[in-house]
C-alpha positions as a printed NumPy array, in Angstrom:
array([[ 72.59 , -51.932,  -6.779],
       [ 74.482, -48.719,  -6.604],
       [ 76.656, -49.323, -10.031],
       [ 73.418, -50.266, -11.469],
       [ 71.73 , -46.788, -11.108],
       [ 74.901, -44.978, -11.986],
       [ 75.314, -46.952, -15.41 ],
       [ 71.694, -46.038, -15.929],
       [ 72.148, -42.548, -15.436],
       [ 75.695, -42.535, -17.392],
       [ 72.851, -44.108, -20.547],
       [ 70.485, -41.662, -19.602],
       [ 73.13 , -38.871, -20.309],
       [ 74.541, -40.281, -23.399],
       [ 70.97 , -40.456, -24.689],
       [ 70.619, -37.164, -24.088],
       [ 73.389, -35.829, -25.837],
       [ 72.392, -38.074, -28.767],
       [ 69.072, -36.27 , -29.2  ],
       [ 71.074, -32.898, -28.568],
       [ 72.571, -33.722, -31.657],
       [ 70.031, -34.781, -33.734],
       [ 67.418, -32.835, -32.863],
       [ 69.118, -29.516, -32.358],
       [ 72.664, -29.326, -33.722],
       [ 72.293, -31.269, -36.752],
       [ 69.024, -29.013, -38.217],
       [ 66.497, -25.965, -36.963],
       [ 68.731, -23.392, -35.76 ],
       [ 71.98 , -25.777, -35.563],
       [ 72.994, -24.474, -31.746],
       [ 71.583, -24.893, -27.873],
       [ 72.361, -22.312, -25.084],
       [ 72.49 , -23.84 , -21.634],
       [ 72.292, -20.742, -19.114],
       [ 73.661, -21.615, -15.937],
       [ 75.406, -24.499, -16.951],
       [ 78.055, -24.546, -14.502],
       [ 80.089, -21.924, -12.439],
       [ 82.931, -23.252, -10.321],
       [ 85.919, -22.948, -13.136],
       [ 87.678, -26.592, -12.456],
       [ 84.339, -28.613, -12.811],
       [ 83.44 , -26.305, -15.728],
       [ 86.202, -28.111, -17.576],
       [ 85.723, -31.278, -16.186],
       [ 81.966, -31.025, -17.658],
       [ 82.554, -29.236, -20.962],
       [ 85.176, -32.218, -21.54 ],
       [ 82.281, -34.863, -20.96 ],
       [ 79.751, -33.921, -23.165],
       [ 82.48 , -33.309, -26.096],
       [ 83.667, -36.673, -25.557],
       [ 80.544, -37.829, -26.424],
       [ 79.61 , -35.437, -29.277],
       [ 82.389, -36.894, -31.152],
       [ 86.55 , -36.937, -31.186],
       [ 88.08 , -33.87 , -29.931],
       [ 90.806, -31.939, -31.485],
       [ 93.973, -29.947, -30.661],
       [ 93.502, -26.134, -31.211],
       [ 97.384, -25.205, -31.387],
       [100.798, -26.865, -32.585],
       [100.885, -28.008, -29.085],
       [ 97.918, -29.998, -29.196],
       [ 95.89 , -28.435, -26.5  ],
       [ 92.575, -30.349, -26.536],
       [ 90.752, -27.592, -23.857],
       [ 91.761, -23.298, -24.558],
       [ 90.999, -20.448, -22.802],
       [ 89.354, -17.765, -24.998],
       [ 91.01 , -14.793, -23.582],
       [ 93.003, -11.502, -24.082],
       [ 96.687, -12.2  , -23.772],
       [ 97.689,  -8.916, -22.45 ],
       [101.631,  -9.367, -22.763],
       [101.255, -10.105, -26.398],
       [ 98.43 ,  -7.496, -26.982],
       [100.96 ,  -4.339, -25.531],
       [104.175,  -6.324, -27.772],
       [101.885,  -5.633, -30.824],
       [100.45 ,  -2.675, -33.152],
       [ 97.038,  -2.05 , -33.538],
       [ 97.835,  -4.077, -37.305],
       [100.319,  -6.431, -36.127],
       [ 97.746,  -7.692, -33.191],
       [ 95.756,  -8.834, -36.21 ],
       [ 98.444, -10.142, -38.507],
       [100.424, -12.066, -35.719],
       [ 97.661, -13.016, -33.063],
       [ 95.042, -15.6  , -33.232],
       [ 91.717, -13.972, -32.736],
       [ 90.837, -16.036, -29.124],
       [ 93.687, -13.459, -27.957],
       [ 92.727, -10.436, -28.483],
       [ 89.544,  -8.451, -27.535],
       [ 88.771,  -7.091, -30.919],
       [ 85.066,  -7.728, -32.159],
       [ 83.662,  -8.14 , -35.707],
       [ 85.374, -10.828, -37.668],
       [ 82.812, -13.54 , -37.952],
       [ 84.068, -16.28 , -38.833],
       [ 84.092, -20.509, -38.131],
       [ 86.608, -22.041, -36.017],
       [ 89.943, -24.051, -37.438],
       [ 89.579, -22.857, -41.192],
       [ 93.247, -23.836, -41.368],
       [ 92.788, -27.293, -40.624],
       [ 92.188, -30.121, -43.125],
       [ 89.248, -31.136, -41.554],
       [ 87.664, -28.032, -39.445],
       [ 85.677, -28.936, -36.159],
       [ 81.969, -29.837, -36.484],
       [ 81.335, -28.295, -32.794],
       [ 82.437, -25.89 , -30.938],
       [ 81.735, -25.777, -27.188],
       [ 82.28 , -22.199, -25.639],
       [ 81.723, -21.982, -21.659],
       [ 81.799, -18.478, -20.003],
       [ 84.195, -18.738, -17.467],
       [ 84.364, -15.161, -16.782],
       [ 82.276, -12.822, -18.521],
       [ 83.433,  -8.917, -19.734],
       [ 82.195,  -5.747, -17.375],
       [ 81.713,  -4.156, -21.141],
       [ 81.148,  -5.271, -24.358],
       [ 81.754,  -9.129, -25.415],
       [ 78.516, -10.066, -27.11 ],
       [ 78.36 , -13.105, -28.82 ],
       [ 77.447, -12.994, -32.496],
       [ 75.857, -15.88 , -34.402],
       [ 75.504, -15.603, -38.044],
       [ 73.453, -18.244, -40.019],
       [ 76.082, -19.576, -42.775],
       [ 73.621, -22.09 , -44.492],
       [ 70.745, -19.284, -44.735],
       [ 73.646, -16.994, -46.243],
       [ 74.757, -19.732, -48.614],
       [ 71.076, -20.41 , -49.605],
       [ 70.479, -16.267, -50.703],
       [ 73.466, -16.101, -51.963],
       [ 72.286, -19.137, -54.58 ],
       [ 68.701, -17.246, -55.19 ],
       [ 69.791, -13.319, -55.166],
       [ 73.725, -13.608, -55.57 ],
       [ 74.774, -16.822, -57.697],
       [ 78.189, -14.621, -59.152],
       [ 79.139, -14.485, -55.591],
       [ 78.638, -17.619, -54.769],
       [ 80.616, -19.215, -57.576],
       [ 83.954, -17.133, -56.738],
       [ 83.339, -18.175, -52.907],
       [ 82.847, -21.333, -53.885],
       [ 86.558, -21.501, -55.27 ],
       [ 89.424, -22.149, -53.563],
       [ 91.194, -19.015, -51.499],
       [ 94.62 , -19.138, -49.888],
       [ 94.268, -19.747, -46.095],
       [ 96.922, -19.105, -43.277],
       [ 97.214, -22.169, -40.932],
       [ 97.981, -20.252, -37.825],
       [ 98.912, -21.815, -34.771],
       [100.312, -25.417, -36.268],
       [103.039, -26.337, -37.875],
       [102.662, -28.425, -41.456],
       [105.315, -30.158, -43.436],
       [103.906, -29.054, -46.632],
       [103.785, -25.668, -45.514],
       [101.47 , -22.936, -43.467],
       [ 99.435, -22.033, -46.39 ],
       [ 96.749, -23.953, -48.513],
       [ 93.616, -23.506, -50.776],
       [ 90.318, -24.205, -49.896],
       [ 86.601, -23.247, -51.049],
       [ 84.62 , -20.951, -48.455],
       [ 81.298, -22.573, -49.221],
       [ 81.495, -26.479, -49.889],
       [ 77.876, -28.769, -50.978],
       [ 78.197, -31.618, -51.85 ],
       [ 74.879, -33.727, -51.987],
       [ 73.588, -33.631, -48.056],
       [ 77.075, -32.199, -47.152],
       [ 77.862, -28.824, -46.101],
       [ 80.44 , -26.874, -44.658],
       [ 81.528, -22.837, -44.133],
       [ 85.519, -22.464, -43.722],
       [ 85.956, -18.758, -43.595],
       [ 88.218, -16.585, -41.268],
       [ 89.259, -13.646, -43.247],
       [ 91.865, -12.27 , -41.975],
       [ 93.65 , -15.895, -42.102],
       [ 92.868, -15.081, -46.24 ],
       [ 94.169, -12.175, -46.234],
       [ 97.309, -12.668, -44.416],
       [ 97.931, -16.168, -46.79 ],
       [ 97.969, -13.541, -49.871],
       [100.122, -11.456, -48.136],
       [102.62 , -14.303, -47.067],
       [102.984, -15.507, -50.429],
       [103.028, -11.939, -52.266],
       [ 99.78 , -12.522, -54.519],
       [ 97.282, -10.084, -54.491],
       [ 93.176, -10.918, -54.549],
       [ 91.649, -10.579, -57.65 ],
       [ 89.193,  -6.903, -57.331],
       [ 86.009,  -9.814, -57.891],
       [ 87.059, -11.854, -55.418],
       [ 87.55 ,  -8.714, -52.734],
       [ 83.863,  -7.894, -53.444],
       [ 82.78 , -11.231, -53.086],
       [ 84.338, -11.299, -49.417],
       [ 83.02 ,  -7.898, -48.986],
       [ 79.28 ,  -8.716, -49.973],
       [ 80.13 , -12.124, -47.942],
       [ 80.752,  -9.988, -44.537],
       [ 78.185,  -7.433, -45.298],
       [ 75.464, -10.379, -45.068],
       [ 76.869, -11.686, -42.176],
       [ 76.708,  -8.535, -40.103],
       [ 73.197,  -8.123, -41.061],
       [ 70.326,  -8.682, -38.663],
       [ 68.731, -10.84 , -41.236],
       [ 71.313, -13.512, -40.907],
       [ 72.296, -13.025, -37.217],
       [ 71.615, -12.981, -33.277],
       [ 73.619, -11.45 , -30.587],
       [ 73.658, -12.609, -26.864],
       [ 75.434, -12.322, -23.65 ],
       [ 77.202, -15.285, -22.245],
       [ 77.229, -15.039, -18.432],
       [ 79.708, -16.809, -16.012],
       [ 78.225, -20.637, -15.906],
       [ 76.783, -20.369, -19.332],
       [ 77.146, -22.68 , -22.309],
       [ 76.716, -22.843, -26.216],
       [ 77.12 , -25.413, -28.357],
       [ 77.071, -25.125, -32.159],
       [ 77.587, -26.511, -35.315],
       [ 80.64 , -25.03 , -36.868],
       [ 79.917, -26.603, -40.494],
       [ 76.092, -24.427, -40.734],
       [ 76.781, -21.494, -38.572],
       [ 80.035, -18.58 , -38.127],
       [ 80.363, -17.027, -35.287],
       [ 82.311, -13.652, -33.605],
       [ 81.846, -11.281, -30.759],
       [ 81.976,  -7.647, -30.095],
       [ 84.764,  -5.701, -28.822],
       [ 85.258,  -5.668, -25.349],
       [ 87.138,  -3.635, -22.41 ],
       [ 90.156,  -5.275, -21.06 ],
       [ 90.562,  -5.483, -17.113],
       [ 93.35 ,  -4.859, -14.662],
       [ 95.562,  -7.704, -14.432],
       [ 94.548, -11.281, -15.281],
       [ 90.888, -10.667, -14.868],
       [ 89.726, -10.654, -17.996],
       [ 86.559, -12.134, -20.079],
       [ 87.478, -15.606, -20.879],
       [ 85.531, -18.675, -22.137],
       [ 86.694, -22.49 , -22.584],
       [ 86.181, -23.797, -25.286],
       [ 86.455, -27.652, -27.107],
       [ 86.619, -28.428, -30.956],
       [ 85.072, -31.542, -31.829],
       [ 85.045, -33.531, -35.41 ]])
């Protein structure tokens, strides 16, 4: 009788987590919050893991294929570095600088559709998340800003930091991709502007003010929400309709500092 009930609540939960999906990550505002979610760190992972296993297939983060990272300020690396080289050398889950909205794994061939971010510890300053509405951008850009939208729907260098590829750690891909009932946002730009630099060709002065008008939009209120993650909490988004950043944040004493798990899943 016992294995029973638990199978029925293990269908109960997948069920669940279908409707999350369809109801809520796949359209209307394309993310959930789940406050309190969890607080103990170890079972935080242990849960986070679960329901990405059944969103979909998980995928490595880094050339070492770390399935599960910890969004936090690497302090050894952040006093190594310059103000500029923090940006040109680090990945931006290791620093504590805000702004730079962006989606998650623009330099992979197939970017995550989800991203899972757990507040594991939350900042004593600063650290708002930011969560810009790509599709709405994409859809004013089309009405008020077509010009724009054509460049940024060409293909820009990108930087594949963190992994190693055989063809090299540079490629070209569109920011903006529709195709029929597909869509997708790939945009990081400091991974753009790096790519340029790497391979000693400079952006075109149309395409500069197409990134610029591109960031502008996404820093407006029009387009975006802020909130505080505290310890327990969860979000879960949908990296293809939605970019996301933070805002700077004060670094603590030690290894006490604002971190957050987080899962890419295709």
């Amino acid at each position: 009788m016992k294995k029973k009930k638990n199978n029925k609540k293990i269908d109960l939960f997948k069920i669940n987590i279908k409707l999350l999906k369809e109801n809520f990550l796949d359209k209307k505002n394309y993310f959930i919050i789940i406050k309190n979610f969890e607080k103990n760190p170890k079972i935080l992972k242990i849960k986070i893991k679960k329901i990405a296993n059944l969103l979909g297939k998980t995928l490595p983060q880094n050339k070492a294929g770390t399935k599960i990272v910890e969004v936090k300020p690497n302090i050894e690396l952040l006093n190594k570095f310059s103000s500029q080289k923090k940006l040109e050398k680090l990945r931006y889950h290791q620093t504590n600088v805000g702004g730079s909205i962006h989606s998650d794994g623009p330099q992979l061939n197939s970017p995550p559709k989800y991203i899972l971010l757990a507040c594991s510890k939350e900042s004593n300053r600063g650290g708002h998340s930011i969560i810009a509405h790509s599709k709405r951008i994409y859809d004013f850009l089309k009405k008020e800003k077509p010009n724009y939208l054509k460049i940024l729907m060409k293909k820009f260098l990108v930087e594949r930091r963190g992994f190693n590829y055989p063809n090299g750690n540079i490629f070209e891909k569109p920011i903006f991709e529709k195709k029929k009932n597909f869509f997708r946002f790939r945009y990081l730009r400091e991974y753009i502007e790096s790519a340029y630099k790497i391979k000693r060709i400079k952006l075109t002065p149309k395409k500069i003010e197409a990134l610029n008008f591109l960031d502008k939009l996404m820093q407006s209120n029009r387009f975006q929400k802020k909130l505080k993650l505290n310890q327990g909490d969860l979000i879960i988004l949908n990296n293809n309709t939605l970019s996301h950043g933070r805002t700077k944040f004060n670094l603590n004493s030690g290894d006490d500092q604002r971190t957050l798990i987080r899962v890419w899943v295709k």
